[in-house]
CSV table of N, CA and C in Angstrom, one decimal:
chain,number,residue,atom,x,y,z
A,1,UNK,N,16.8,15.7,18.0
A,1,UNK,CA,16.1,15.9,16.7
A,1,UNK,C,14.6,15.7,17.1
A,2,UNK,N,13.7,16.6,16.6
A,2,UNK,CA,12.3,16.4,16.8
A,2,UNK,C,11.7,15.3,15.9
A,3,UNK,N,10.5,14.9,16.3
A,3,UNK,CA,9.9,13.8,15.5
A,3,UNK,C,9.7,14.1,14.1
A,4,UNK,N,9.3,15.3,13.7
A,4,UNK,CA,9.1,15.6,12.3
A,4,UNK,C,10.4,15.5,11.5
A,5,UNK,N,11.4,16.0,12.1
A,5,UNK,CA,12.7,16.0,11.4
A,5,UNK,C,13.2,14.5,11.3
A,6,UNK,N,12.9,13.7,12.3
A,6,UNK,CA,13.3,12.3,12.3
A,6,UNK,C,12.5,11.6,11.2
A,7,UNK,N,11.2,11.9,11.1
A,7,UNK,CA,10.4,11.2,10.1
A,7,UNK,C,10.8,11.6,8.7
A,8,UNK,N,11.2,12.9,8.5
A,8,UNK,CA,11.7,13.3,7.2
A,8,UNK,C,13.0,12.5,6.9
A,9,UNK,N,13.8,12.3,7.9
A,9,UNK,CA,15.1,11.6,7.7
A,9,UNK,C,14.7,10.1,7.3
A,10,UNK,N,13.7,9.5,7.9
A,10,UNK,CA,13.3,8.2,7.6
A,10,UNK,C,12.8,8.1,6.1
A,11,UNK,N,12.0,9.1,5.7
A,11,UNK,CA,11.5,9.1,4.4
A,11,UNK,C,12.7,9.2,3.4
A,12,UNK,N,13.7,10.0,3.7
A,12,UNK,CA,14.8,10.1,2.8
A,12,UNK,C,15.6,8.8,2.7
A,13,UNK,N,15.8,8.1,3.8
A,13,UNK,CA,16.5,6.9,3.8
A,13,UNK,C,15.8,5.7,3.1
A,14,UNK,N,14.5,5.6,3.4
A,14,UNK,CA,13.8,4.5,2.8
A,14,UNK,C,13.7,3.3,3.7
A,15,UNK,N,12.8,2.4,3.5
A,15,UNK,CA,12.5,1.3,4.4
A,15,UNK,C,13.7,0.4,4.6
A,16,UNK,N,14.4,0.1,3.5
A,16,UNK,CA,15.6,-0.9,3.6
A,16,UNK,C,16.7,-0.3,4.5
A,17,UNK,N,17.0,0.9,4.3
A,17,UNK,CA,18.1,1.5,5.1
A,17,UNK,C,17.6,1.7,6.6
A,18,UNK,N,16.4,2.0,6.8
A,18,UNK,CA,15.9,2.1,8.2
A,18,UNK,C,15.9,0.8,8.9
A,19,UNK,N,15.5,-0.3,8.2
A,19,UNK,CA,15.6,-1.6,8.8
A,19,UNK,C,17.0,-2.0,9.1
A,20,UNK,N,17.9,-1.7,8.2
A,20,UNK,CA,19.3,-2.0,8.4
A,20,UNK,C,19.9,-1.2,9.7
A,21,UNK,N,19.4,0.0,9.8
A,21,UNK,CA,19.9,0.8,11.0
A,21,UNK,C,19.3,0.3,12.3
A,22,UNK,N,18.1,-0.2,12.2
A,22,UNK,CA,17.5,-0.8,13.4
A,22,UNK,C,18.3,-2.1,13.8
A,23,UNK,N,18.5,-2.9,12.8
A,23,UNK,CA,19.2,-4.2,13.1
A,23,UNK,C,20.7,-4.0,13.6
A,24,UNK,N,21.3,-3.0,13.0
A,24,UNK,CA,22.7,-2.7,13.4
A,24,UNK,C,22.8,-1.8,14.6
A,25,UNK,N,21.7,-1.5,15.2
A,25,UNK,CA,21.5,-0.7,16.4
A,25,UNK,C,22.1,0.7,16.3
A,26,UNK,N,21.9,1.3,15.1
A,26,UNK,CA,22.2,2.7,14.9
A,26,UNK,C,21.2,3.5,15.6
A,27,UNK,N,19.9,3.0,15.5
A,27,UNK,CA,18.8,3.6,16.2
A,27,UNK,C,18.6,2.9,17.5
A,28,UNK,N,18.6,3.6,18.6
A,28,UNK,CA,18.4,3.0,19.9
A,28,UNK,C,17.2,3.8,20.6
A,29,UNK,N,16.6,3.1,21.6
A,29,UNK,CA,15.6,3.8,22.4
A,29,UNK,C,14.5,4.4,21.6
A,30,UNK,N,14.2,5.7,21.8
A,30,UNK,CA,13.1,6.3,21.2
A,30,UNK,C,13.2,6.3,19.7
A,31,UNK,N,14.4,6.5,19.2
A,31,UNK,CA,14.6,6.5,17.7
A,31,UNK,C,14.2,5.1,17.1
A,32,UNK,N,14.6,4.1,17.8
A,32,UNK,CA,14.2,2.7,17.3
A,32,UNK,C,12.7,2.5,17.4
A,33,UNK,N,12.1,3.0,18.4
A,33,UNK,CA,10.6,2.9,18.5
A,33,UNK,C,9.9,3.6,17.4
A,34,UNK,N,10.4,4.9,17.2
A,34,UNK,CA,9.8,5.7,16.1
A,34,UNK,C,10.0,5.1,14.8
A,35,UNK,N,11.2,4.5,14.6
A,35,UNK,CA,11.5,3.9,13.3
A,35,UNK,C,10.7,2.7,13.0
A,36,UNK,N,10.5,1.9,14.1
A,36,UNK,CA,9.7,0.7,13.9
A,36,UNK,C,8.2,1.1,13.6
A,37,UNK,N,7.7,2.1,14.4
A,37,UNK,CA,6.3,2.5,14.1
A,37,UNK,C,6.2,3.0,12.7
A,38,UNK,N,7.2,3.8,12.2
A,38,UNK,CA,7.2,4.3,10.9
A,38,UNK,C,7.1,3.1,9.8
A,39,UNK,N,8.0,2.1,10.1
A,39,UNK,CA,7.9,1.0,9.2
A,39,UNK,C,6.6,0.3,9.2
A,40,UNK,N,6.0,0.1,10.3
A,40,UNK,CA,4.7,-0.5,10.4
A,40,UNK,C,3.6,0.3,9.7
A,41,UNK,N,3.7,1.6,9.8
A,41,UNK,CA,2.7,2.5,9.1
A,41,UNK,C,2.9,2.3,7.6
A,42,UNK,N,4.2,2.3,7.2
A,42,UNK,CA,4.4,2.2,5.7
A,42,UNK,C,3.9,0.8,5.2
A,43,UNK,N,4.1,-0.2,6.0
A,43,UNK,CA,3.6,-1.6,5.6
A,43,UNK,C,2.1,-1.6,5.5
A,44,UNK,N,1.4,-0.9,6.5
A,44,UNK,CA,0.0,-0.9,6.5
A,44,UNK,C,-0.5,-0.1,5.3
A,45,UNK,N,0.1,1.0,5.0
A,45,UNK,CA,-0.2,1.8,3.9
A,45,UNK,C,-0.1,1.0,2.6
A,46,UNK,N,1.0,0.3,2.4
A,46,UNK,CA,1.2,-0.5,1.2
A,46,UNK,C,0.1,-1.6,1.1
A,47,UNK,N,-0.2,-2.2,2.2
A,47,UNK,CA,-1.2,-3.3,2.2
A,47,UNK,C,-2.6,-2.7,1.8
A,48,UNK,N,-2.9,-1.5,2.4
A,48,UNK,CA,-4.2,-0.9,2.0
A,48,UNK,C,-4.2,-0.5,0.5
A,49,UNK,N,-3.1,0.0,0.0
A,49,UNK,CA,-3.0,0.3,-1.4
A,49,UNK,C,-3.2,-0.9,-2.3
A,50,UNK,N,-2.6,-2.0,-1.9
A,50,UNK,CA,-2.7,-3.3,-2.6
A,50,UNK,C,-4.2,-3.8,-2.6
A,51,UNK,N,-4.8,-3.7,-1.4
A,51,UNK,CA,-6.2,-4.1,-1.3
A,51,UNK,C,-7.1,-3.2,-2.2
A,52,UNK,N,-6.9,-1.9,-2.2
A,52,UNK,CA,-7.7,-1.0,-3.0
A,52,UNK,C,-7.5,-1.3,-4.5
A,53,UNK,N,-6.2,-1.7,-4.9
A,53,UNK,CA,-6.0,-2.0,-6.2
A,53,UNK,C,-6.7,-3.3,-6.6
A,54,UNK,N,-6.7,-4.3,-5.8
A,54,UNK,CA,-7.4,-5.5,-6.0
A,54,UNK,C,-8.9,-5.3,-6.1
A,55,UNK,N,-9.4,-4.4,-5.3
A,55,UNK,CA,-10.8,-4.1,-5.3
A,55,UNK,C,-11.2,-3.4,-6.6
A,56,UNK,N,-10.4,-2.5,-7.0
A,56,UNK,CA,-10.6,-1.7,-8.2
A,56,UNK,C,-10.6,-2.7,-9.4
A,57,UNK,N,-9.6,-3.6,-9.4
A,57,UNK,CA,-9.5,-4.6,-10.5
A,57,UNK,C,-10.8,-5.5,-10.5
A,58,UNK,N,-11.2,-5.9,-9.4
A,58,UNK,CA,-12.4,-6.7,-9.3
A,58,UNK,C,-13.7,-6.0,-9.8
A,59,UNK,N,-13.7,-4.7,-9.5
A,59,UNK,CA,-14.8,-3.8,-9.9
A,59,UNK,C,-14.8,-3.7,-11.5
A,60,UNK,N,-13.7,-3.5,-12.1
A,60,UNK,CA,-13.6,-3.4,-13.5
A,60,UNK,C,-14.0,-4.7,-14.2
A,61,UNK,N,-13.5,-5.8,-13.6
A,61,UNK,CA,-13.9,-7.1,-14.2
A,61,UNK,C,-15.4,-7.3,-14.1
A,62,UNK,N,-16.0,-7.0,-12.9
A,62,UNK,CA,-17.5,-7.1,-12.8
A,62,UNK,C,-18.2,-6.2,-13.8
A,63,UNK,N,-17.7,-5.0,-14.0
A,63,UNK,CA,-18.4,-4.1,-15.0
A,63,UNK,C,-18.3,-4.7,-16.4
A,64,UNK,N,-17.1,-5.2,-16.7
A,64,UNK,CA,-16.9,-5.8,-18.1
A,64,UNK,C,-17.8,-7.0,-18.2
A,65,UNK,N,-17.9,-7.8,-17.2
A,65,UNK,CA,-18.8,-9.0,-17.3
A,65,UNK,C,-20.2,-8.6,-17.4
A,66,UNK,N,-20.7,-7.5,-16.8
A,66,UNK,CA,-22.0,-7.0,-16.9
A,66,UNK,C,-22.3,-6.5,-18.3
A,67,UNK,N,-21.4,-5.8,-18.8
A,67,UNK,CA,-21.5,-5.3,-20.2
A,67,UNK,C,-21.6,-6.5,-21.2
A,68,UNK,N,-20.8,-7.5,-21.0
A,68,UNK,CA,-20.8,-8.6,-21.9
A,68,UNK,C,-22.1,-9.3,-21.8
A,69,UNK,N,-22.7,-9.5,-20.6
A,69,UNK,CA,-24.0,-10.1,-20.4
A,69,UNK,C,-25.1,-9.3,-21.0
A,70,UNK,N,-25.0,-8.0,-20.9
A,70,UNK,CA,-26.1,-7.2,-21.5
A,70,UNK,C,-26.0,-7.3,-23.1
A,71,UNK,N,-24.8,-7.2,-23.6
A,71,UNK,CA,-24.7,-7.3,-25.1
A,71,UNK,C,-25.1,-8.6,-25.6
A,72,UNK,N,-24.7,-9.7,-24.8
A,72,UNK,CA,-25.2,-11.0,-25.2
A,72,UNK,C,-26.7,-11.2,-25.2
A,73,UNK,N,-27.3,-10.6,-24.2
A,73,UNK,CA,-28.8,-10.6,-24.1
A,73,UNK,C,-29.4,-9.9,-25.2
A,74,UNK,N,-28.9,-8.7,-25.6
A,74,UNK,CA,-29.4,-7.9,-26.7
A,74,UNK,C,-29.3,-8.7,-28.0
A,75,UNK,N,-28.1,-9.3,-28.2
A,75,UNK,CA,-28.0,-10.1,-29.4
A,75,UNK,C,-28.9,-11.3,-29.5
A,76,UNK,N,-29.1,-11.9,-28.4
A,76,UNK,CA,-30.1,-13.1,-28.4
A,76,UNK,C,-31.5,-12.6,-28.6
A,77,UNK,N,-31.9,-11.4,-28.2
A,77,UNK,CA,-33.2,-10.9,-28.5
A,77,UNK,C,-33.4,-10.5,-30.0
A,78,UNK,N,-32.3,-10.1,-30.6
A,78,UNK,CA,-32.4,-9.7,-32.0
A,78,UNK,C,-32.4,-10.8,-32.9
A,79,UNK,N,-32.1,-12.0,-32.5
A,79,UNK,CA,-32.1,-13.2,-33.4
A,79,UNK,C,-33.4,-13.8,-33.5
């Protein structure tokens, strides 16, 4: 099986099943190495997505805080 076909198989199985197949030694040698690398890439992708989500949330909070500060400043000038 070529690498592309193997990666498609991994995608279809999902992380949980791939980990189970590694532990139960269904995948050996090159397949085990490719499966481990695939799992590591998926974990890195999930971590990056989570970091981006946290950064986006922080940006939204900062923008809302800035808007509140500007509105408060305008109200204090009007009084």
